[in-house]
């Protein structure tokens, strides 16, 4: 491509950023940054029935959270704005008039009831569905009669017959469509607002977009758009249609599918790290050269290429995302993980008010204890519940341990050590346990499993010294007395 690369992400502002949209935006971004091009974000908001007032900001916030910076959009402007379709209606009218004047488009006076009747008749007679072209060649008298009835026309594009429209797609490779199977399609509604297929080619042309990356559900729109590019004598951009993202059952993902968390905002709320989510999304349909799967944004920019984007659908693997996010959490500074966990601890009622120095240290110890195990920050609530519940739940394994003969001796000794301890810190715990070992003669599993089972209700768990500190002296004494 001789001209500077210009790509665009063009969502409808109907809600939060979806995983599929995030992947398209990410692939756009990576190619633009790798090739010194421009990444444009614009909004296709002509469908006012689905439009949400917060939709634009929701989309931009999702991109910001992922760390994707754009070069032109509604918030920062740019040389080819406006970047909302509803602010470009006069522009579309100019090109619509060109198509009408050249005969590539015409007014269609069919009402929705007319079209519905036509579809029913086609179905009854076994004909192939689609617009029949009833208004394709209206006489001036017919047009006058329709106008006298108060009918306002929609505008249809006149599809040429017997054309093979070939596309050299950057992902799908060579694809062909027969124009005879397309039918004359609406490019502007009676109120003058353009449909997607028409508005998108005008926007891409005027914004100098020369590579269009989008989902494969748009592949069938491409021959319609190519015909309009040709009718308006516009250069045709390159296309790359990305394969579907399937759910874990290898079925097409639906927004009602609850087996997958589908919106970027949800990952943010659950306490995932944006760089982990970004890394995971990059691998949905793209494979790097080697075995490595963990990439920084800069490494993705350096390596990304459409040549390694698969034609086969990508499968959304939640387990892999959780594994990847856990790997990122392990490496993250403790202070950052604490910040991710605090909202969840507060929401659960575990933490209230501002934290003083002692409380901050306690929370840091709590998060540090679980940092290796957390898949995402919201899990801190479940992982740390043993430190907050008044009633201790003892599992089957721990219950079996507590029935062993030596346990009362160990726990009685440990209770005495705790009660007389001046300091109840993480650093003080080894000495307390050592004193029990010296007094009772029990060590190793007999000592540590007895204490852990009695105080956490579990045989296995994270660092015992930290766990005892987090329980606190009062709760440790209370639980030991209760069991003894």
XYZ file of C-alpha atoms in Angstrom:
484
model
C 0.000 0.000 0.000
C 1.695 3.189 -1.212
C -0.474 5.690 0.693
C -0.241 6.023 4.486
C -2.438 3.392 6.136
C -5.777 4.695 7.435
C -8.085 2.317 9.313
C -11.258 2.891 11.282
C -13.356 1.375 14.045
C -16.972 2.400 13.418
C -19.420 1.008 15.997
C -23.071 1.825 16.496
C -23.398 3.566 19.877
C -25.882 1.056 21.249
C -24.048 0.030 24.429
C -20.733 -0.976 25.978
C -17.731 -2.211 23.996
C -18.233 -5.873 23.070
C -15.418 -8.423 22.795
C -15.956 -8.677 19.018
C -15.780 -4.915 18.562
C -12.741 -4.715 20.840
C -10.926 -7.264 18.649
C -11.684 -5.272 15.483
C -10.528 -2.049 17.139
C -7.368 -3.741 18.441
C -6.409 -5.180 15.033
C -7.014 -1.725 13.488
C -4.881 -0.091 16.162
C -1.987 -2.563 15.930
C -1.716 -2.221 12.142
C -1.959 1.563 12.273
C 0.786 1.829 14.891
C 3.015 -0.734 13.174
C 2.776 1.078 9.822
C 2.815 4.669 11.037
C -0.807 5.075 9.946
C -3.933 6.621 11.452
C -6.539 4.915 13.655
C -9.936 6.613 13.308
C -12.922 6.031 15.607
C -16.267 7.184 14.237
C -19.868 6.378 15.126
C -22.627 4.973 12.938
C -25.654 6.373 14.741
C -28.254 6.616 11.977
C -30.335 3.842 13.571
C -31.974 6.092 16.142
C -34.226 3.286 17.440
C -31.172 1.512 18.935
C -29.170 4.619 19.787
C -28.147 5.102 23.436
C -27.136 8.569 24.582
C -24.263 7.137 26.647
C -23.235 4.738 23.877
C -20.438 6.859 22.415
C -18.757 7.506 25.754
C -19.239 3.851 26.750
C -17.379 2.747 23.608
C -14.586 5.274 24.059
C -14.174 4.365 27.742
C -13.795 0.698 26.784
C -11.067 1.549 24.264
C -9.337 3.838 26.775
C -9.324 1.123 29.424
C -7.678 -1.302 26.975
C -5.012 1.316 26.244
C -5.982 1.996 22.624
C -5.376 5.623 21.657
C -7.035 6.986 18.510
C -5.907 9.723 16.142
C -9.305 11.120 15.104
C -12.742 10.911 16.709
C -15.640 12.842 18.209
C -13.648 13.945 21.267
C -10.440 15.175 19.618
C -11.724 16.007 16.138
C -9.654 15.587 13.010
C -9.407 16.757 9.383
C -12.293 14.595 8.089
C -15.051 15.160 10.675
C -17.735 15.198 11.815
C -17.255 11.701 13.213
C -20.937 10.962 13.865
C -23.154 10.014 10.953
C -26.149 12.045 12.149
C -23.959 15.141 11.831
C -23.110 14.257 8.209
C -26.608 14.067 6.667
C -25.975 16.977 4.264
C -22.843 15.207 3.014
C -24.783 12.006 2.276
C -27.490 13.960 0.421
C -24.905 15.272 -2.034
C -23.815 11.743 -2.984
C -27.381 10.448 -2.948
C -28.333 13.109 -5.509
C -25.386 12.050 -7.686
C -26.636 8.468 -7.784
C -30.195 9.570 -8.580
C -29.056 11.894 -11.354
C -26.807 9.255 -12.931
C -29.602 6.647 -12.833
C -27.705 4.379 -10.436
C -30.450 4.935 -7.876
C -34.204 5.542 -8.001
C -37.143 6.379 -5.784
C -39.160 3.430 -4.476
C -42.731 4.220 -3.415
C -43.549 0.762 -2.033
C -44.941 0.874 1.477
C -43.972 -1.686 4.112
C -47.382 -3.321 3.554
C -46.662 -3.566 -0.203
C -43.299 -5.221 0.471
C -44.807 -7.600 3.008
C -47.450 -8.672 0.503
C -44.800 -9.177 -2.152
C -42.774 -11.400 0.206
C -45.877 -13.458 1.037
C -46.677 -13.970 -2.657
C -43.092 -15.024 -3.388
C -43.178 -17.514 -0.534
C -46.523 -18.936 -1.646
C -45.317 -19.476 -5.226
C -41.903 -20.828 -4.166
C -39.997 -17.937 -5.759
C -36.694 -16.685 -4.418
C -37.291 -13.830 -1.967
C -36.095 -10.282 -2.515
C -37.315 -7.018 -3.925
C -38.910 -7.542 -7.347
C -37.873 -4.167 -8.808
C -41.485 -2.966 -8.991
C -40.465 0.725 -8.901
C -37.326 0.339 -11.008
C -38.766 1.873 -14.144
C -41.709 4.032 -13.066
C -43.139 6.460 -15.588
C -43.502 10.150 -14.711
C -47.273 9.571 -14.511
C -46.885 6.739 -11.999
C -44.546 8.850 -9.878
C -47.043 11.755 -9.923
C -49.862 9.407 -8.882
C -47.855 8.022 -5.960
C -46.945 11.531 -4.837
C -50.600 12.568 -5.033
C -51.336 9.755 -2.551
C -48.839 11.384 -0.168
C -46.242 8.643 -0.555
C -42.625 9.610 0.183
C -40.067 7.382 -1.550
C -37.146 5.527 -0.103
C -34.095 5.394 -2.383
C -32.878 2.128 -3.895
C -29.601 1.353 -5.624
C -30.003 -0.093 -9.126
C -27.954 -3.320 -9.068
C -26.585 -4.236 -12.509
C -27.487 -7.685 -13.826
C -25.055 -10.504 -14.632
C -22.050 -9.133 -12.793
C -19.502 -11.209 -10.899
C -18.106 -9.062 -8.110
C -14.707 -10.353 -6.997
C -13.029 -9.444 -3.719
C -9.403 -10.135 -2.817
C -9.887 -10.175 0.926
C -6.833 -9.898 3.209
C -8.190 -12.750 5.362
C -10.783 -14.631 3.279
C -8.644 -14.388 0.098
C -10.565 -14.630 -3.215
C -14.347 -14.312 -2.814
C -16.945 -13.879 -5.592
C -20.564 -12.739 -5.590
C -23.175 -12.827 -8.379
C -25.034 -9.528 -8.698
C -28.179 -11.405 -9.742
C -28.529 -12.640 -6.171
C -28.359 -9.210 -4.574
C -31.466 -7.295 -5.658
C -31.966 -3.528 -5.588
C -31.393 -2.457 -1.984
C -32.453 0.632 -0.026
C -29.735 3.220 0.491
C -31.873 5.970 2.068
C -35.126 5.804 4.005
C -38.086 8.096 3.219
C -36.869 10.584 5.859
C -33.602 10.926 3.916
C -31.460 9.182 6.523
C -29.024 6.850 4.745
C -28.759 3.146 5.494
C -25.538 1.551 6.698
C -24.321 0.320 3.308
C -24.497 3.755 1.704
C -23.292 5.923 4.587
C -20.309 3.691 5.247
C -18.851 4.022 1.740
C -19.219 7.809 1.757
C -17.537 8.011 5.160
C -14.724 5.641 4.222
C -14.093 7.542 0.989
C -14.086 11.021 2.509
C -12.030 9.907 5.512
C -9.514 8.292 3.119
C -9.852 4.855 4.745
C -7.842 2.428 2.614
C -8.167 -0.761 4.679
C -11.487 -1.874 6.186
C -11.205 -4.476 8.956
C -14.504 -5.872 10.221
C -16.336 -9.072 11.147
C -17.201 -11.651 8.507
C -20.924 -10.937 9.008
C -20.232 -7.867 6.842
C -18.769 -9.897 3.976
C -22.162 -10.094 2.240
C -22.405 -6.279 2.380
C -19.130 -5.867 0.524
C -20.393 -6.506 -3.063
C -23.163 -3.907 -2.514
C -20.574 -1.414 -1.339
C -18.209 -2.143 -4.233
C -21.023 -1.477 -6.723
C -21.672 1.912 -5.120
C -17.955 2.779 -5.052
C -17.887 2.078 -8.781
C -21.086 4.066 -9.476
C -19.611 7.099 -7.687
C -16.187 6.603 -9.292
C -14.502 6.223 -5.898
C -11.360 4.149 -5.212
C -12.199 0.879 -3.477
C -10.382 0.179 -0.185
C -8.882 -3.165 0.745
C -10.961 -5.435 2.980
C -10.171 -7.873 5.792
C -13.111 -9.812 7.204
C -12.407 -11.465 10.557
C -13.856 -14.888 11.346
C -16.464 -15.280 14.075
C -15.703 -15.681 17.759
C -17.416 -18.844 19.018
C -18.456 -19.678 22.562
C -16.815 -22.621 24.426
C -19.396 -24.980 22.844
C -18.142 -23.823 19.427
C -21.446 -22.142 18.639
C -21.940 -18.611 17.385
C -21.689 -16.199 20.288
C -24.937 -14.493 21.264
C -25.127 -11.419 23.475
C -27.579 -13.419 25.610
C -24.983 -16.171 26.117
C -24.147 -16.157 29.834
C -21.265 -18.643 29.536
C -19.025 -15.754 28.478
C -18.474 -12.310 29.940
C -18.865 -10.357 26.723
C -18.400 -6.664 27.466
C -15.132 -4.907 28.284
C -16.812 -2.881 31.043
C -17.602 -6.140 32.880
C -13.946 -7.168 32.888
C -13.019 -3.785 34.306
C -15.642 -4.130 37.048
C -14.492 -7.652 37.946
C -10.916 -6.492 38.391
C -9.158 -7.889 35.349
C -5.991 -6.141 34.202
C -6.457 -4.338 30.872
C -3.114 -5.518 29.519
C -4.139 -9.151 30.157
C -7.496 -8.703 28.422
C -5.753 -6.929 25.518
C -3.233 -9.779 25.202
C -6.032 -12.380 25.250
C -8.156 -10.580 22.643
C -5.158 -10.287 20.300
C -4.962 -14.096 20.211
C -8.612 -14.512 19.168
C -7.952 -15.428 15.556
C -4.340 -14.218 15.302
C -1.338 -16.413 16.023
C 2.202 -15.152 16.607
C 5.182 -16.750 14.939
C 6.376 -18.897 17.868
C 5.021 -20.572 21.004
C 5.032 -17.424 23.150
C 1.581 -16.151 24.181
C 2.349 -13.322 26.597
C 2.886 -9.985 24.839
C 3.035 -6.361 25.854
C 1.177 -3.889 23.666
C 4.472 -2.795 22.134
C 5.383 -6.398 21.298
C 1.983 -6.939 19.699
C 2.483 -3.840 17.542
C 5.867 -5.134 16.386
C 4.597 -8.642 15.555
C 1.028 -8.177 14.349
C 0.239 -8.900 10.710
C -2.956 -9.839 8.865
C -1.100 -12.714 7.213
C -1.336 -14.637 10.487
C -5.052 -13.991 11.026
C -6.973 -17.243 10.652
C -9.948 -17.868 8.360
C -11.285 -20.298 10.962
C -13.448 -19.087 13.865
C -11.755 -18.313 17.174
C -13.047 -20.066 20.303
C -13.460 -17.909 23.394
C -11.720 -19.823 26.185
C -12.613 -18.304 29.563
C -10.186 -20.638 31.358
C -7.333 -19.347 29.219
C -8.276 -15.739 29.898
C -8.367 -16.432 33.648
C -5.005 -18.216 33.457
C -3.530 -15.276 31.564
C -4.956 -12.663 33.918
C -3.650 -14.632 36.909
C -0.183 -14.610 35.326
C -0.380 -10.828 34.939
C -1.699 -10.381 38.505
C 1.209 -12.386 39.918
C 3.668 -9.974 38.304
C 1.755 -6.791 39.141
C 2.920 -4.547 42.017
C 1.035 -5.353 45.230
C -0.182 -1.759 45.478
C -1.924 -2.055 42.114
C -3.615 -5.335 43.044
C -4.753 -3.807 46.353
C -6.390 -0.950 44.450
C -8.224 -3.482 42.256
C -9.394 -5.494 45.292
C -10.501 -2.671 47.583
C -13.815 -1.898 45.782
C -14.812 -5.572 46.071
C -13.880 -5.783 49.744
C -15.898 -2.634 50.416
C -18.886 -3.891 48.425
C -18.856 -7.129 50.441
C -18.873 -5.082 53.644
C -15.474 -6.433 54.689
C -13.838 -2.988 54.688
C -15.467 0.278 55.792
C -14.316 3.864 55.721
C -10.821 5.200 55.114
C -7.883 2.973 55.973
C -5.406 4.036 58.648
C -1.828 2.776 58.553
C -2.612 -0.445 60.434
C -5.687 -1.209 58.326
C -3.773 -0.517 55.109
C -1.038 -2.938 56.207
C -3.686 -5.541 57.072
C -5.344 -5.228 53.631
C -1.967 -5.427 51.910
C -1.234 -8.644 53.794
C -4.657 -10.023 52.863
C -4.229 -9.262 49.155
C -0.601 -10.387 49.154
C -1.667 -13.713 50.670
C -4.086 -14.329 47.778
C -2.299 -12.593 44.895
C -0.862 -15.865 43.549
C -4.294 -17.549 43.564
C -6.558 -14.794 42.222
C -7.784 -15.071 38.654
C -9.350 -11.606 38.910
C -9.701 -9.104 41.745
C -13.356 -9.816 42.569
C -12.263 -13.284 43.750
C -10.642 -11.674 46.795
C -14.071 -11.739 48.473
C -14.439 -15.511 48.302
C -10.753 -16.213 48.905
C -10.670 -14.090 52.062
C -14.092 -14.980 53.499
C -12.557 -17.165 56.264
C -11.094 -14.022 57.848
C -14.476 -12.303 58.098
C -17.042 -14.987 58.879
C -17.981 -15.378 62.516
C -19.012 -19.000 62.111
C -16.170 -21.316 61.078
C -17.130 -23.905 58.465
C -14.936 -27.001 58.789
C -14.636 -29.169 55.691
C -14.526 -32.988 55.738
C -10.736 -33.295 55.544
C -10.159 -30.790 58.346
C -12.818 -32.461 60.456
C -10.961 -35.772 60.165
C -7.693 -34.104 61.230
C -9.341 -32.520 64.280
C -10.450 -35.951 65.528
C -6.858 -37.171 65.863
C -5.576 -37.797 69.421
C -2.765 -35.260 69.447
C -4.906 -32.291 68.338
C -6.240 -31.144 71.766
C -2.681 -31.138 73.144
C -1.403 -29.016 70.225
C -4.326 -26.566 70.313
C -4.216 -26.146 74.119
C -0.517 -25.302 73.915
C -1.017 -22.937 70.972
C -3.890 -21.165 72.756
C -1.641 -20.500 75.747
C 1.132 -19.171 73.506
C -1.275 -16.821 71.696
C -2.849 -15.513 74.915
C 0.513 -14.581 76.421
C 2.013 -13.232 73.175
C 2.885 -9.534 73.332
C 3.099 -9.122 69.536
C 0.689 -10.792 67.109
C 2.444 -10.091 63.825
C 3.400 -12.209 60.828
C 6.989 -12.166 62.042
C 5.976 -13.382 65.533
C 4.093 -16.502 64.355
C 7.073 -18.849 63.718
C 8.245 -18.375 67.323
C 4.770 -19.179 68.708
C 4.545 -22.374 66.656
C 8.126 -23.325 67.589
C 7.229 -22.964 71.266
C 4.276 -25.351 70.770
C 6.562 -27.872 69.085
C 9.049 -27.646 71.972
C 6.340 -28.041 74.610
C 4.304 -30.841 72.976
C 6.863 -32.662 70.864
C 4.555 -32.527 67.847
C 5.922 -31.012 64.641
C 5.400 -30.921 60.869
C 1.937 -31.960 59.686
C 0.781 -32.893 63.190
C 1.446 -29.341 64.327
C 0.634 -27.222 61.298
C -2.395 -29.161 60.023
C -3.934 -29.150 63.484
C -3.615 -25.373 63.798
C -4.731 -24.683 60.229
C -7.739 -27.019 60.435
C -8.852 -25.512 63.744
C -8.580 -21.904 62.622
C -9.465 -21.982 58.904
C -11.574 -25.146 58.622
C -9.285 -26.382 55.836
C -6.270 -28.688 55.668
C -4.542 -26.760 52.888
C -4.290 -23.049 52.215
C -1.971 -20.084 51.812
C 0.854 -19.109 54.159
C -0.123 -20.072 57.739
C 1.820 -17.270 59.426
C 0.041 -14.601 57.363
C -3.317 -16.333 57.800
C -2.961 -16.283 61.618
C -2.030 -12.599 61.578
C -5.046 -11.786 59.382
C -7.424 -13.659 61.678
C -6.171 -11.557 64.548
C -5.488 -12.487 68.162
C -9.090 -12.128 69.324
C -10.551 -14.389 66.621
C -7.787 -16.987 67.014
C -8.428 -17.209 70.776
C -12.189 -17.374 70.222
C -11.979 -20.195 67.657
C -9.503 -22.218 69.704
C -11.619 -21.945 72.854
C -14.730 -22.906 70.935
C -13.099 -26.059 69.561
C -11.456 -27.031 72.835
